[in-house]
Coordinates of C-alpha atoms and ligand atoms in Angstrom, one line a residue:
M1 CA 150.4 273.5 224.1
V2 CA 151.3 277.2 224.0
V3 CA 151.9 279.7 220.8
R4 CA 153.4 283.4 220.9
L5 CA 151.5 285.8 219.6
Q6 CA 152.4 289.8 219.8
G7 CA 154.7 289.0 222.6
R8 CA 151.9 286.9 224.8
E9 CA 151.9 283.5 225.4
L10 CA 148.5 281.8 224.6
V11 CA 147.4 278.3 225.2
N12 CA 147.0 276.9 221.8
F13 CA 143.5 275.3 220.9
A14 CA 144.0 275.9 217.2
S15 CA 146.5 273.3 216.4
N16 CA 146.6 270.5 214.7
D17 CA 149.3 268.6 216.1
Y18 CA 147.2 266.6 218.1
L19 CA 149.4 264.3 220.0
G20 CA 151.9 267.2 220.6
L21 CA 154.8 265.6 218.6
S22 CA 155.8 268.8 217.1
F23 CA 157.6 269.3 220.1
H24 CA 158.2 265.7 221.4
A25 CA 161.5 265.0 222.4
D26 CA 161.9 261.9 220.8
V27 CA 160.7 263.4 217.4
C28 CA 162.9 266.3 217.6
H29 CA 166.1 264.6 218.7
A30 CA 165.6 262.3 215.2
A31 CA 165.5 265.3 213.1
I32 CA 168.5 266.4 214.8
D33 CA 170.5 263.5 214.6
C34 CA 169.4 263.4 211.0
I35 CA 170.5 266.8 210.2
G36 CA 173.7 266.2 211.5
R37 CA 174.3 263.1 209.2
S38 CA 172.6 264.0 206.2
G39 CA 172.2 267.8 206.2
L40 CA 169.2 269.6 205.7
G41 CA 167.3 269.5 202.3
S42 CA 167.0 266.5 199.7
G43 CA 168.4 268.8 197.1
A44 CA 166.0 267.9 194.3
S45 CA 163.1 265.9 193.3
R46 CA 162.6 262.1 194.4
L47 CA 163.5 260.9 190.8
V48 CA 166.4 262.7 190.5
S49 CA 168.5 262.6 193.4
G50 CA 166.2 263.4 196.3
D51 CA 165.2 260.2 197.0
D52 CA 166.2 258.6 200.6
P53 CA 166.4 254.9 202.0
G54 CA 164.7 256.2 204.8
M55 CA 161.5 257.2 202.7
H56 CA 161.3 254.0 201.3
A57 CA 161.5 252.1 205.0
L58 CA 158.8 254.8 206.3
E59 CA 156.5 254.1 203.5
A60 CA 156.8 250.2 204.3
R61 CA 156.3 250.8 207.9
L62 CA 152.9 252.9 207.1
A63 CA 151.5 250.6 204.5
A64 CA 152.3 247.9 206.7
W65 CA 150.7 249.8 210.1
K66 CA 147.6 250.8 208.2
G67 CA 147.0 247.5 206.1
Y68 CA 147.8 248.3 202.5
E69 CA 150.2 246.6 199.7
A70 CA 151.8 250.1 199.7
C71 CA 152.6 253.6 200.1
L72 CA 153.9 256.6 198.5
I73 CA 155.3 259.8 200.7
T74 CA 154.8 263.2 198.7
G75 CA 155.1 266.6 200.3
S76 CA 151.9 268.3 201.7
G77 CA 148.5 266.8 201.9
M78 CA 147.8 269.5 199.6
L79 CA 150.3 268.6 196.7
A80 CA 149.1 264.8 197.3
N81 CA 145.6 265.5 197.0
I82 CA 145.9 267.8 194.0
G83 CA 148.9 265.4 192.1
L84 CA 146.5 262.1 192.9
L85 CA 143.7 263.4 191.4
Q86 CA 145.5 264.7 188.4
A87 CA 147.1 261.4 188.0
L88 CA 143.9 259.3 188.5
A89 CA 141.0 261.3 187.1
D90 CA 140.7 263.0 183.1
R91 CA 137.9 264.5 181.4
H92 CA 136.4 261.3 180.8
T93 CA 136.4 260.3 184.8
H94 CA 133.3 261.3 187.1
L95 CA 133.9 262.0 190.3
F96 CA 131.0 261.7 193.6
S97 CA 132.4 264.5 196.0
D98 CA 131.2 265.2 199.4
R99 CA 130.0 269.2 199.7
L100 CA 132.5 269.7 203.1
N101 CA 135.6 268.1 201.5
H102 CA 138.9 269.9 202.1
A103 CA 140.0 272.4 199.2
S104 CA 142.9 270.4 198.3
L105 CA 140.5 267.4 197.4
V106 CA 138.1 270.4 195.6
D107 CA 141.2 272.1 193.5
G108 CA 142.8 268.3 192.7
A109 CA 139.3 267.6 190.8
R110 CA 139.3 270.7 189.1
L111 CA 142.8 270.8 187.8
S112 CA 142.1 266.8 186.5
G113 CA 139.5 268.1 184.1
A114 CA 136.8 265.5 185.8
T115 CA 133.1 266.0 185.7
V116 CA 132.1 266.4 189.5
H117 CA 129.2 265.4 191.1
R118 CA 128.6 267.0 194.8
Y119 CA 126.7 265.3 197.1
K120 CA 125.1 267.1 200.3
H121 CA 127.2 266.4 203.3
L122 CA 127.4 263.0 204.1
D123 CA 124.3 261.9 202.4
M124 CA 124.5 258.4 201.5
Q125 CA 121.0 258.3 199.5
Q126 CA 121.9 261.3 197.1
L127 CA 125.4 259.9 196.4
E128 CA 123.7 256.8 195.5
A129 CA 121.5 258.2 193.4
L130 CA 124.1 260.2 191.5
L131 CA 126.1 257.1 190.9
I132 CA 123.3 255.6 189.6
T133 CA 122.5 258.0 187.0
H134 CA 125.9 259.3 185.9
Q135 CA 127.8 255.9 184.4
A136 CA 131.4 256.6 183.2
K137 CA 134.3 254.1 182.8
R138 CA 136.2 255.2 185.6
R139 CA 134.3 256.5 188.9
I140 CA 135.8 257.6 191.8
I141 CA 134.0 258.5 195.0
V142 CA 136.1 261.1 197.1
S143 CA 135.4 262.3 200.8
D144 CA 137.3 263.6 203.7
G145 CA 137.6 260.8 206.4
V146 CA 137.3 263.2 209.9
F147 CA 135.9 266.5 208.2
S148 CA 138.1 269.6 209.0
M149 CA 136.0 271.9 210.4
D150 CA 133.3 270.0 211.6
G151 CA 135.3 267.3 213.5
D152 CA 132.0 264.7 212.2
C153 CA 133.2 261.5 210.5
A154 CA 132.0 259.9 206.6
D155 CA 130.3 256.8 206.7
V156 CA 133.5 254.6 205.5
D157 CA 131.8 251.2 205.9
G158 CA 129.1 252.9 203.6
L159 CA 131.3 254.1 201.6
I160 CA 133.1 251.0 200.5
R161 CA 130.1 249.1 200.5
L162 CA 128.6 251.6 197.7
A163 CA 131.9 251.6 195.8
G164 CA 131.9 247.9 195.4
Q165 CA 128.3 247.6 194.5
H166 CA 128.9 250.6 191.7
D167 CA 132.0 249.5 190.8
C168 CA 134.3 252.8 191.7
L169 CA 137.2 253.7 193.2
L170 CA 137.0 255.4 196.8
L171 CA 139.4 258.1 197.9
I172 CA 139.6 258.9 201.6
D173 CA 141.3 262.0 203.3
D174 CA 141.7 261.0 206.6
A175 CA 144.2 263.9 207.5
H176 CA 142.5 264.5 210.9
G177 CA 141.7 260.7 211.3
I178 CA 144.8 258.9 211.2
G179 CA 147.0 259.3 214.5
T180 CA 143.7 260.7 216.4
V181 CA 140.9 257.9 215.9
G182 CA 141.2 254.4 217.0
K183 CA 142.8 252.7 219.3
S184 CA 146.6 253.3 218.3
G185 CA 145.3 256.3 216.1
K186 CA 145.0 254.3 212.8
G187 CA 142.3 256.6 211.7
L188 CA 138.9 255.9 210.3
T189 CA 139.3 253.0 207.9
A190 CA 140.5 251.0 210.7
V191 CA 137.4 251.1 213.2
P192 CA 135.4 250.3 214.6
D193 CA 136.7 247.3 216.6
G194 CA 139.8 246.8 214.8
R195 CA 138.2 245.4 211.7
D196 CA 140.5 246.4 208.8
A197 CA 138.5 248.1 206.6
A198 CA 141.6 249.2 204.4
K199 CA 141.5 245.2 203.7
A200 CA 137.6 244.8 203.1
G201 CA 137.9 247.1 200.3
H202 CA 141.3 246.3 199.4
A203 CA 141.5 246.9 196.0
R204 CA 139.0 250.0 195.5
L205 CA 140.4 252.0 198.5
I206 CA 143.1 254.8 198.5
E207 CA 143.7 256.7 201.1
V208 CA 145.9 259.9 201.9
G209 CA 147.2 260.9 205.3
T210 CA 149.4 263.7 206.3
L211 CA 152.6 264.2 208.1
G212 CA 151.7 267.8 209.4
K213 CA 149.2 266.9 211.5
A214 CA 149.1 264.3 214.5
F215 CA 152.8 263.5 213.0
G216 CA 153.7 266.8 213.8
G217 CA 156.1 267.4 211.1
Y218 CA 155.5 268.2 207.2
G219 CA 154.8 266.1 203.8
A220 CA 151.9 263.5 203.3
F221 CA 151.5 259.7 202.2
I222 CA 149.0 257.9 199.9
L223 CA 148.1 254.7 200.6
G224 CA 146.6 251.4 198.2
S225 CA 147.4 248.6 196.0
T226 CA 151.1 248.5 194.9
E227 CA 149.4 248.9 190.9
L228 CA 148.4 252.6 192.0
I229 CA 151.2 253.6 193.8
E230 CA 153.8 252.2 191.5
G231 CA 151.6 254.3 188.6
L232 CA 151.8 257.2 190.9
R233 CA 155.6 256.8 191.1
Q234 CA 155.5 257.6 187.6
R235 CA 152.9 259.6 186.7
Q236 CA 152.2 262.0 189.7
R237 CA 153.2 265.3 189.2
T238 CA 153.6 267.3 192.0
M239 CA 155.8 264.3 193.4
I240 CA 157.9 264.3 190.2
Y241 CA 158.2 268.1 189.7
S242 CA 159.1 269.1 193.8
T243 CA 161.8 268.8 195.7
A244 CA 161.7 265.7 198.2
L245 CA 161.4 266.1 201.4
P246 CA 164.3 267.0 203.8
P247 CA 165.3 263.2 205.1
A248 CA 165.2 264.6 208.6
M249 CA 161.6 265.3 208.1
I250 CA 161.4 261.3 207.7
A251 CA 163.4 260.8 210.4
A252 CA 161.1 262.9 212.7
A253 CA 158.0 261.1 210.8
D254 CA 159.5 257.6 211.8
A255 CA 160.0 258.6 215.7
A256 CA 156.3 260.1 215.4
L257 CA 155.0 256.9 214.4
T258 CA 156.8 254.4 217.1
L259 CA 155.4 257.0 219.4
M260 CA 151.6 256.9 218.0
Q261 CA 151.9 252.6 217.8
K262 CA 152.9 252.7 221.5
G263 CA 149.0 254.1 222.0
G264 CA 149.8 256.2 225.3
L265 CA 149.7 259.4 223.2
V266 CA 146.3 258.6 220.8
Q267 CA 144.8 257.4 224.6
K268 CA 145.4 260.9 226.1
L269 CA 144.0 262.7 223.3
Q270 CA 140.8 260.7 223.5
E271 CA 140.6 261.4 227.0
N272 CA 140.9 264.9 226.6
I273 CA 138.4 264.9 224.4
A274 CA 136.3 263.0 227.0
Y275 CA 137.1 265.4 229.2
F276 CA 136.2 268.3 227.4
R277 CA 132.9 267.0 226.1
A278 CA 131.7 265.9 229.3
R279 CA 131.9 269.7 230.8
A280 CA 130.8 271.4 227.6
A281 CA 127.4 269.6 227.2
D282 CA 125.8 273.3 228.1
L283 CA 127.4 274.8 224.9
P284 CA 126.6 274.9 221.5
I285 CA 129.4 272.5 220.5
K286 CA 128.9 270.4 217.4
D287 CA 128.2 267.0 218.0
S288 CA 131.6 265.6 217.4
A289 CA 133.6 262.6 219.1
T290 CA 136.8 264.0 217.2
A291 CA 139.4 266.1 218.4
I292 CA 137.8 269.1 216.3
Q293 CA 135.0 270.9 218.6
P294 CA 133.5 273.5 216.7
L295 CA 131.5 276.2 218.6
I296 CA 129.2 277.5 216.0
I297 CA 128.0 281.2 216.1
G298 CA 127.2 282.0 213.1
D299 CA 127.4 285.7 212.7
D300 CA 130.9 286.3 211.3
A301 CA 131.3 289.6 213.1
E302 CA 130.7 288.1 216.3
A303 CA 132.8 285.2 215.9
M304 CA 135.8 287.7 215.2
Q305 CA 134.9 289.2 218.7
A306 CA 134.4 285.8 220.6
A307 CA 138.2 284.8 219.1
A308 CA 139.2 288.5 220.5
H309 CA 137.8 287.5 223.9
L310 CA 139.7 284.5 224.4
R311 CA 142.7 285.8 222.9
Q312 CA 142.4 288.7 226.1
H313 CA 141.9 285.7 228.6
G314 CA 144.9 283.7 227.3
F315 CA 143.3 281.3 224.3
F316 CA 144.1 281.3 220.8
V317 CA 141.4 279.7 219.3
P318 CA 140.8 281.1 215.8
A319 CA 137.5 282.3 213.9
I320 CA 136.7 280.3 211.0
R321 CA 134.4 282.2 208.5
P322 CA 133.2 281.6 204.7
P323 CA 134.6 280.5 202.1
T324 CA 136.2 278.1 204.6
V325 CA 132.9 277.1 205.8
P326 CA 129.5 277.7 204.8
D327 CA 127.7 281.0 204.7
G328 CA 126.3 282.0 208.1
S329 CA 128.0 278.9 209.8
A330 CA 131.0 281.2 211.2
R331 CA 132.7 279.4 214.4
L332 CA 135.3 279.0 217.0
R333 CA 137.1 275.9 215.8
I334 CA 138.4 274.5 219.0
T335 CA 141.2 271.7 218.7
I336 CA 142.0 269.8 221.7
T337 CA 145.3 267.6 221.9
A338 CA 147.1 264.8 224.2
A339 CA 149.4 268.2 224.8
H340 CA 146.5 270.0 226.7
E341 CA 146.6 270.1 230.5
H342 CA 143.0 269.4 232.5
E343 CA 143.7 272.8 233.9
Q344 CA 143.7 274.7 230.6
I345 CA 140.5 272.7 229.3
D346 CA 138.6 274.1 232.4
A347 CA 139.9 277.6 232.0
L348 CA 138.9 277.5 228.2
L349 CA 135.2 276.3 229.4
A350 CA 135.5 279.2 231.6
G351 CA 136.5 281.5 228.9
L352 CA 133.5 280.2 226.9
R353 CA 130.9 280.4 229.2
Q354 CA 131.6 284.1 229.5
L355 CA 131.2 284.5 225.9
Ligands
PLP401 C1 145.1 269.4 206.1 C2 144.5 269.0 205.1 C3 144.7 268.6 204.1 C4 146.2 269.4 203.3 O1 147.5 268.7 204.4 P1 148.7 269.7 204.4 O2 149.6 268.4 204.9 O3 148.4 270.6 205.5 O4 148.9 270.2 203.2 C5 144.3 267.8 203.3 N1 143.4 267.3 203.6 C6 142.8 267.7 204.4 C7 141.3 266.6 205.0 C8 143.3 268.5 205.6 O5 142.3 268.6 206.5

């Protein structure tokens, strides 16, 4: 897991390529073989001539794996969320959104024209109070699954319960959980203990995942009921008016899913996370069980200096500053992957202790 920066090779602790699939031989060869057969680009939107049988096959595989009726593959997660919220919500809709949700959910909400109620990060009581106060014909609770800058997790079971009790839809964006959480990386909606929350909350639950993170490629997918997904095929502007993913990217994602389902890489990732955490107990790392292990520094300039220090010692760890994170919570966002060696993690810890 290395990155080249200004002629130097740095160990990369900044990537969301959690399983190292972006350079896995099976994934890369699947893409290369596909380019040999089909060429590079898809040439047009899915609704014109860019559709590909492989895309439908992968949609069926993803839906079955995750326990949903149907799936729609689109461009990036940013495009998925913007298009999904625009298609689902209008100015009569009320959205209930965690304050730390990803920018794509924030922008999607804005573009939809819906009324947005933001609740304190993970605060289920405040969410419930808002749900009681604000009635509307269509209401949607919107939350990241694993939160991208903190590595903590939404209480998915609690959200499903609230959505049921208050008759709302629930949108979970598990961009960082799929491929990393749970035994074969099914993500937050499938844990704990293999209990299939997707089935339990079936009709209300809509989920977004990306192909750009643990899948190691590019693109995104939306999971939900057949009715929802067929509706999106007709209405989701970011899919309809945008060139379809290259077929090679679909072939790569298909190979990535096969590797994910084998479980070995997911286990290796989880082992590396445990290895890092067991040795970082004395450092001010946030309490996170996921691949995202933020070290909170606070001051913007100090966070930049810390990142520069690590770069000098051979590690690429980005400083994340406001407005990406709240004021006064600048941090080093360390991501652990299955492709890290224990020695690389040990060396990073030594570098962090020098700070
Ligand atoms: C990264 C991310 C996205 C955007 O996905 P891309 O495929 O990179 O556009 C959406 N939601 C969350 C929670 C993310 O972390």
